Tab-separated table of C-alpha atoms in Angstrom:
chain	number	residue	atom	x	y	z
A	1	THR	CA	20.260	18.012	2.595
A	2	ALA	CA	19.997	16.717	-0.830
A	3	THR	CA	22.510	16.007	-3.497
A	4	THR	CA	20.327	17.307	-6.651
A	5	GLY	CA	23.206	16.581	-9.327
A	6	PRO	CA	26.863	16.112	-9.280
A	7	GLY	CA	28.030	19.606	-8.703
A	8	THR	CA	24.698	20.665	-7.053
A	9	GLY	CA	22.905	20.294	-3.772
A	10	GLU	CA	20.600	22.353	-1.516
A	11	ALA	CA	20.751	22.441	2.616
A	12	ILE	CA	18.352	23.772	5.092
A	13	LEU	CA	19.962	25.446	8.512
A	14	ALA	CA	19.380	27.017	11.290
A	15	ILE	CA	21.133	30.435	12.474
A	16	LYS	CA	20.423	32.940	14.933
A	17	MET	CA	21.911	36.558	14.607
A	18	LYS	CA	24.039	38.407	16.531
A	19	GLY	CA	24.823	42.302	16.710
A	20	ALA	CA	21.752	44.492	16.438
A	21	THR	CA	19.363	41.715	16.579
A	22	THR	CA	19.311	38.184	17.951
A	23	ASP	CA	16.247	36.730	16.066
A	24	SER	CA	16.525	33.050	14.739
A	25	ALA	CA	15.865	32.435	11.260
A	26	LEU	CA	15.598	29.025	8.951
A	27	LEU	CA	18.452	29.563	5.596
A	28	ARG	CA	18.577	27.542	2.514
A	29	HIS	CA	22.013	27.184	0.960
A	30	SER	CA	21.975	26.605	-2.898
A	31	ILE	CA	24.670	25.117	-4.291
A	32	THR	CA	24.399	25.381	-8.164
A	33	GLY	CA	28.091	24.779	-9.349
A	34	PRO	CA	31.708	24.184	-8.041
A	35	ALA	CA	32.026	27.698	-6.964
A	36	THR	CA	28.709	29.258	-6.920
A	37	SER	CA	26.468	28.924	-3.838
A	38	THR	CA	23.893	31.330	-2.531
A	39	VAL	CA	21.798	31.990	0.473
A	40	SER	CA	18.513	32.935	0.836
A	41	ILE	CA	16.264	33.338	4.081
A	42	VAL	CA	13.318	30.568	4.202
A	43	ALA	CA	11.871	32.079	7.291
A	44	ARG	CA	12.701	34.676	10.198
A	45	GLU	CA	11.741	35.225	13.678
A	46	LYS	CA	9.497	38.440	13.774
A	47	ALA	CA	8.647	38.425	10.168
A	48	PRO	CA	5.671	37.637	8.489
A	49	ALA	CA	4.156	33.800	8.540
A	50	PRO	CA	2.772	33.187	5.188
A	51	GLY	CA	-0.826	32.546	5.310
A	52	THR	CA	-1.350	34.048	8.519
A	53	ALA	CA	-2.116	37.299	9.567
A	54	GLU	CA	1.129	37.054	12.526
A	55	VAL	CA	4.755	36.703	12.618
A	56	PHE	CA	7.079	33.660	13.150
A	57	GLY	CA	8.333	32.919	16.694
A	58	PRO	CA	11.579	31.223	17.602
A	59	LEU	CA	12.708	29.108	14.519
A	60	HIS	CA	15.028	26.318	15.282
A	61	SER	CA	15.844	22.734	13.874
A	62	THR	CA	15.514	20.618	16.863
A	63	LEU	CA	13.289	18.066	18.322
A	64	GLY	CA	9.502	18.644	17.378
A	65	ALA	CA	10.064	21.819	14.900
A	66	ALA	CA	13.025	19.974	12.886
A	67	THR	CA	12.804	20.900	9.526
A	68	ARG	CA	13.178	18.009	6.427
A	69	MET	CA	14.350	17.694	3.360
A	70	ASP	CA	13.440	15.302	0.521
A	71	THR	CA	16.240	14.291	-2.415
A	72	GLN	CA	14.816	17.086	-4.365
A	73	GLY	CA	15.686	20.142	-2.063
A	74	ASN	CA	11.461	20.563	-1.189
A	75	ILE	CA	11.384	21.196	2.877
A	76	VAL	CA	9.126	21.352	5.572
A	77	PHE	CA	8.856	22.348	8.881
A	78	GLU	CA	7.058	23.265	11.997
A	79	GLY	CA	6.902	26.903	13.578
A	80	GLN	CA	4.953	29.009	15.966
A	81	ILE	CA	3.513	32.072	15.295
A	82	ARG	CA	2.676	34.855	17.494
A	83	PRO	CA	1.124	36.423	18.849
A	84	SER	CA	-1.784	33.797	18.950
A	85	GLY	CA	0.926	30.933	20.129
A	86	LYS	CA	-0.559	28.613	17.430
A	87	TYR	CA	2.061	25.972	15.443
A	88	GLY	CA	1.524	25.621	11.819
A	89	ILE	CA	3.360	23.677	8.987
A	90	TRP	CA	4.916	25.374	5.864
A	91	TYR	CA	6.443	24.054	2.747
A	92	GLN	CA	8.807	25.454	0.469
A	93	ALA	CA	9.528	23.732	-2.666
A	94	VAL	CA	13.085	23.568	-4.217
A	95	ALA	CA	12.433	26.739	-6.194
A	96	GLY	CA	8.992	28.056	-4.783
A	97	SER	CA	7.783	30.563	-2.245
A	98	LEU	CA	6.951	29.637	1.445
A	99	THR	CA	3.581	28.464	1.637
A	100	LYS	CA	1.635	27.647	4.917
A	101	VAL	CA	-0.041	24.077	4.895
A	102	VAL	CA	-1.855	24.005	8.098
A	103	THR	CA	-2.220	25.694	11.638
A	104	THR	CA	-3.678	24.523	15.051
A	105	SER	CA	-7.210	25.460	15.262
A	106	GLU	CA	-7.819	24.430	11.857
A	107	THR	CA	-10.271	21.595	10.599
A	108	ALA	CA	-8.175	18.742	9.745
A	109	PRO	CA	-9.124	17.044	6.532
A	110	GLY	CA	-10.526	13.412	6.586
A	111	THR	CA	-12.276	14.232	9.520
A	112	SER	CA	-16.123	15.597	10.649
A	113	SER	CA	-15.242	19.270	11.559
A	114	ALA	CA	-12.583	18.222	14.557
A	115	THR	CA	-9.541	20.404	14.624
A	116	TYR	CA	-5.879	20.375	15.403
A	117	SER	CA	-4.491	21.398	18.478
A	118	ALA	CA	-1.143	20.473	17.940
A	119	LEU	CA	1.219	19.286	15.110
A	120	GLU	CA	4.122	17.475	15.103
A	121	MET	CA	7.167	16.480	13.395
A	122	PRO	CA	6.629	16.679	10.012
A	123	SER	CA	8.624	13.935	8.046
A	124	MET	CA	9.662	14.245	4.224
A	125	GLY	CA	9.207	11.638	1.495
A	126	SER	CA	10.271	12.567	-2.091
A	127	ALA	CA	8.545	14.513	-5.220
A	128	GLY	CA	7.359	17.353	-2.021
A	129	THR	CA	5.590	14.467	-0.132
A	130	PHE	CA	5.448	15.082	3.546
A	131	ALA	CA	3.471	13.523	6.609
A	132	PHE	CA	3.168	14.661	10.197
A	133	ARG	CA	1.621	13.556	13.632
A	134	GLY	CA	-1.655	15.488	14.561
A	135	VAL	CA	-3.404	15.760	17.843
A	136	LEU	CA	-7.034	17.055	17.669
A	137	ASN	CA	-9.465	19.124	19.505
A	138	ALA	CA	-12.471	17.321	21.338
A	139	ASN	CA	-14.796	18.548	18.375
A	140	GLY	CA	-16.455	17.236	15.378
A	141	ASP	CA	-16.063	13.519	15.220
A	142	ASN	CA	-13.659	13.694	17.972
A	143	THR	CA	-16.409	14.933	20.549
A	144	ALA	CA	-15.786	11.939	22.657
A	145	ASN	CA	-11.965	12.126	22.470
A	146	ASP	CA	-11.471	9.029	20.942
A	147	LYS	CA	-10.340	9.685	17.457
A	148	ASN	CA	-7.978	12.237	18.858
A	149	ASP	CA	-4.494	11.673	16.849
A	150	GLY	CA	-3.221	10.375	13.983
A	151	ILE	CA	-0.836	10.786	10.581
A	152	TRP	CA	-1.676	13.268	7.822
A	153	ARG	CA	0.485	12.943	4.436
A	154	GLY	CA	-0.065	14.859	1.087
A	155	THR	CA	1.322	17.648	-1.117
A	156	LEU	CA	0.670	20.782	-1.364
A	157	ALA	CA	-0.874	20.938	-4.439
A	158	GLY	CA	-2.889	17.555	-3.981
A	159	GLY	CA	-3.662	17.997	-0.230
A	160	ILE	CA	-3.052	15.899	2.985
A	161	SER	CA	-5.328	13.331	3.889
A	162	PRO	CA	-5.143	11.109	7.079
A	163	VAL	CA	-3.233	7.870	6.667
A	164	ILE	CA	-4.188	6.278	9.987
A	165	ARG	CA	-6.155	7.293	12.756
A	166	ARG	CA	-7.093	6.628	16.572
A	167	GLY	CA	-10.190	4.665	16.210
A	168	ASP	CA	-9.767	2.827	12.905
A	169	PRO	CA	-11.038	-0.357	12.829
A	170	ALA	CA	-10.305	-3.668	11.242
A	171	LEU	CA	-6.784	-3.246	9.542
A	172	PRO	CA	-5.349	-6.243	8.227
A	173	GLY	CA	-3.372	-7.928	10.816
A	174	MET	CA	-4.915	-6.559	13.611
A	175	PRO	CA	-7.246	-8.873	15.957
A	176	VAL	CA	-10.901	-9.552	15.761
A	177	GLY	CA	-12.539	-6.432	17.568
A	178	SER	CA	-9.787	-4.297	17.913
A	179	LYS	CA	-8.828	-0.614	17.165
A	180	VAL	CA	-5.975	1.390	16.199
A	181	GLY	CA	-4.926	3.462	19.370
A	182	ASN	CA	-2.751	6.609	19.601
A	183	ILE	CA	-0.149	6.984	16.619
A	184	TRP	CA	3.517	8.601	17.310
A	185	ASN	CA	5.764	10.037	14.511
A	186	GLY	CA	7.394	8.014	11.883
A	187	TRP	CA	9.166	8.126	8.865
A	188	LEU	CA	8.286	8.190	4.885
A	189	ASN	CA	10.637	6.086	2.578
A	190	GLN	CA	11.569	7.576	-1.010
A	191	ASN	CA	8.367	5.872	-2.332
A	192	ASN	CA	5.766	7.673	-0.038
A	193	ARG	CA	4.965	4.901	2.284
A	194	GLY	CA	5.780	4.857	5.801
A	195	ALA	CA	5.843	3.111	9.513
A	196	TRP	CA	4.624	4.199	12.918
A	197	ARG	CA	4.662	2.709	16.216
A	198	GLY	CA	1.174	3.095	18.079
A	199	TRP	CA	-1.024	1.484	20.536
A	200	VAL	CA	-3.038	-1.533	19.953
A	201	ASP	CA	-6.293	-1.012	21.398
A	202	THR	CA	-7.139	-4.958	21.465
A	203	ALA	CA	-10.841	-4.650	23.492
A	204	GLY	CA	-11.687	-1.796	20.786
A	205	ASP	CA	-12.769	0.264	23.588
A	206	GLY	CA	-10.430	3.140	23.769
A	207	ILE	CA	-9.728	3.034	27.753
A	208	SER	CA	-7.662	-0.364	28.318
A	209	ALA	CA	-3.708	0.562	29.735
A	210	PHE	CA	-0.757	-1.694	28.757
A	211	PRO	CA	-0.838	-4.826	29.184
A	212	ALA	CA	-4.505	-5.400	28.186
A	213	ASP	CA	-3.485	-3.050	25.076
A	214	THR	CA	-0.410	-3.288	23.611
A	215	TYR	CA	1.979	-1.553	21.042
A	216	GLY	CA	2.936	-2.171	17.733
A	217	ILE	CA	4.209	-1.197	14.378
A	218	TYR	CA	1.693	-0.268	11.793
A	219	THR	CA	2.984	0.128	7.909
A	220	ASP	CA	1.893	0.350	4.397
A	221	THR	CA	4.952	-0.279	2.949
A	222	GLY	CA	4.495	-2.830	0.339
A	223	SER	CA	0.622	-2.908	0.257
A	224	ASP	CA	-2.282	-1.441	1.861
A	225	LEU	CA	-2.079	-0.204	5.544
A	226	ARG	CA	-1.877	-3.081	8.139
A	227	LEU	CA	-0.658	-4.215	11.605
A	228	LEU	CA	2.810	-5.581	10.936
A	229	ILE	CA	3.495	-6.862	14.613
A	230	ALA	CA	2.815	-6.056	17.857
A	231	VAL	CA	3.881	-6.863	21.123
A	232	ASN	CA	2.923	-10.163	22.531
A	233	ASP	CA	3.485	-12.083	19.387
A	234	ILE	CA	5.795	-14.658	18.388
A	235	ALA	CA	9.168	-12.752	17.328
A	236	PRO	CA	10.362	-14.464	14.333
A	237	GLY	CA	13.535	-16.307	14.270
A	238	THR	CA	13.781	-16.874	17.728
A	239	GLY	CA	12.415	-20.434	18.387
A	240	GLY	CA	9.436	-19.407	20.147
A	241	ALA	CA	9.939	-16.260	22.213
A	242	THR	CA	7.328	-13.506	22.233
A	243	LEU	CA	8.028	-9.667	21.476
A	244	ALA	CA	7.999	-7.398	24.988
A	245	SER	CA	8.329	-4.102	23.388
A	246	VAL	CA	9.022	-2.792	20.014
A	247	ASP	CA	10.840	0.730	19.586
A	248	TYR	CA	10.000	3.092	16.596
A	249	PRO	CA	10.688	1.699	12.941
A	250	VAL	CA	12.892	3.046	9.856
A	251	VAL	CA	11.972	2.825	6.544
A	252	SER	CA	13.605	2.841	3.469
A	253	GLY	CA	13.097	2.077	-0.484
A	254	ALA	CA	12.450	3.991	-3.692
A	255	THR	CA	10.099	1.977	-5.707
A	256	VAL	CA	7.134	-0.519	-5.438
A	257	GLY	CA	8.772	-4.001	-4.329
A	258	ASN	CA	11.344	-3.077	-2.991
A	259	GLU	CA	10.201	-1.402	0.576
A	260	HIS	CA	11.973	-2.038	3.864
A	261	VAL	CA	10.817	-1.369	7.713
A	262	ALA	CA	13.263	-2.166	10.299
A	263	PHE	CA	12.870	-2.195	13.990
A	264	ILE	CA	14.532	-2.798	16.928
A	265	GLY	CA	12.082	-5.021	19.937
A	266	THR	CA	13.177	-6.751	23.357
A	267	LEU	CA	12.252	-10.637	23.865
A	268	SER	CA	10.378	-12.612	26.643
A	269	GLY	CA	9.458	-15.942	26.952
A	270	ALA	CA	10.760	-19.222	25.695
A	271	GLY	CA	14.386	-19.391	25.901
A	272	VAL	CA	14.965	-15.820	26.465
A	273	THR	CA	17.627	-14.397	29.197
A	274	ALA	CA	17.643	-11.301	30.540
A	275	GLY	CA	20.361	-8.991	29.519
A	276	THR	CA	22.005	-12.261	27.761
A	277	ASN	CA	19.380	-12.832	24.388
A	278	ASP	CA	16.232	-10.514	24.959
A	279	LYS	CA	16.679	-7.876	22.133
A	280	GLY	CA	17.112	-8.186	18.431
A	281	ILE	CA	16.376	-5.831	15.422
A	282	TRP	CA	13.977	-7.552	12.221
A	283	ARG	CA	13.439	-6.191	9.002
A	284	SER	CA	10.452	-6.531	7.047
A	285	ASP	CA	10.574	-6.420	3.003
A	286	ASN	CA	7.564	-5.542	0.761
A	287	GLY	CA	5.348	-5.891	3.746
A	288	GLY	CA	5.980	-9.220	4.549
A	289	THR	CA	6.950	-10.917	7.901
A	290	PRO	CA	9.921	-9.409	9.486
A	291	VAL	CA	13.225	-11.783	9.735
A	292	LEU	CA	15.509	-11.809	12.304
A	293	LEU	CA	18.590	-9.604	11.452
A	294	LEU	CA	20.871	-10.038	14.759
A	295	ARG	CA	20.216	-10.756	18.159
A	296	THR	CA	21.981	-10.425	21.275
A	297	GLY	CA	23.938	-13.456	22.141
A	298	ASP	CA	24.924	-13.994	18.659
A	299	SER	CA	28.166	-14.405	17.832
A	300	MET	CA	30.032	-12.480	14.951
A	301	SER	CA	33.275	-12.916	13.132
A	302	THR	CA	35.137	-9.559	13.773
A	303	SER	CA	39.030	-8.270	12.884
A	304	GLN	CA	39.786	-9.461	16.499
A	305	GLY	CA	38.329	-12.695	16.310
A	306	SER	CA	34.633	-14.412	17.106
A	307	LYS	CA	33.073	-11.804	19.668
A	308	THR	CA	29.382	-11.711	21.102
A	309	VAL	CA	27.031	-9.172	20.769
A	310	ASP	CA	25.773	-7.893	24.234
A	311	ASP	CA	23.779	-4.595	22.938
A	312	ILE	CA	22.024	-3.613	19.773
A	313	ASP	CA	21.021	0.245	18.794
A	314	LEU	CA	20.612	2.178	15.495
A	315	PRO	CA	21.974	5.543	15.637
A	316	GLY	CA	19.793	7.851	17.628
A	317	SER	CA	17.422	4.959	19.562
A	318	ASN	CA	18.292	6.428	22.400
A	319	MET	CA	17.182	9.399	21.642
A	320	ASP	CA	13.417	8.189	22.672
A	321	ILE	CA	11.727	9.673	19.534
A	322	ARG	CA	14.336	9.874	17.413
A	323	PRO	CA	13.853	13.501	16.133
A	324	TRP	CA	16.814	13.049	14.017
A	325	GLU	CA	16.085	11.268	10.484
A	326	LEU	CA	19.084	9.459	10.130
A	327	PRO	CA	19.518	7.615	7.261
A	328	VAL	CA	20.197	3.965	8.863
A	329	MET	CA	18.891	2.037	6.003
A	330	ASP	CA	19.864	2.539	2.350
A	331	ASN	CA	17.010	2.035	-0.539
A	332	ASN	CA	18.274	-1.942	-0.419
A	333	GLY	CA	17.423	-2.324	3.080
A	334	ARG	CA	20.929	-2.817	4.279
A	335	VAL	CA	20.996	-1.612	7.860
A	336	LEU	CA	23.377	0.278	10.098
A	337	MET	CA	23.469	-0.785	13.300
A	338	ILE	CA	25.921	0.125	16.685
A	339	ILE	CA	27.256	-3.140	18.305
A	340	THR	CA	28.398	-3.700	21.523
A	341	TYR	CA	30.307	-6.988	22.500
A	342	THR	CA	30.367	-8.657	25.840
A	343	ASP	CA	34.136	-7.706	25.984
A	344	GLY	CA	33.488	-4.246	26.120
A	345	THR	CA	34.370	-2.995	22.593
A	346	THR	CA	32.091	-1.714	19.931
A	347	ALA	CA	31.467	-1.583	16.468
A	348	GLN	CA	29.337	-0.019	13.463
A	349	VAL	CA	27.615	-2.960	11.425
A	350	ILE	CA	26.047	-3.329	8.079
A	351	ALA	CA	23.439	-6.104	8.180
A	352	PRO	CA	22.928	-7.341	4.523
């Protein structure tokens, strides 16, 4: 959804018809005043898919095919076309027509003739900017399959280009001789910058497994693209403990100088007791060193007295890849967390 004015807004929803047909469709609901709204079909199963000679397959708004909307009401979604079975990304401006961005088997921009084999989970920033994960066939400059995925970002008018790709070397913050490993989906903030969880190929050979290679968080919030932090790094604010894992990051911020990345991590090493104080949430402001916001084992004042934190979560975290782009952090970096205390009670907490 998008609130575009005091009495106006946009929404996108998936439906399944009943009666003579059970086709699925994506609908746009445009609210243009207190008592005025219109509903239009964005895409419909078995109807022509723009930019192709085929028709849409089933349309829905879950998991990999989730539909995203920016604050202006522009949308992007992934869909399948038939009979080929290819997948594609389509974009519709708030007052425009549906347009194809790319489909599988097409050449991926910014590569030397490598083609897409899969397209996954698009996300929206603002003003029509979107990003998505692409997986590549073993052709072009990915013949050795060592540059086989990445994140692409752009606009329909300005085109798309890779932000980060497996095999990229020497990003700031990376160990000497290392390369970027496989990258997974992430979100864009309203300044159209993002953060992504991915492998850190410490050996630079593209074949080592965990723990020789490890996981990290890459981001271009606040400055140029870099490795923000990785597993086995000292976890800030913990007195010397190291990160044992990092979850998928969330981002926020609408302007340069006011951008944020937050992530949940687990701990090991100095002063860590498993199940007691081995989990925390950190936030990086404008690309700076992450700051610990809260850790299990911490005491908190509540309306029921002082309580000890037993678990920390973000809405959607236990959905693995967090397919729902939940607004868990506002543009000032305040984070909404779900807290479980050692006495079994729970709370929703906003970290300033």
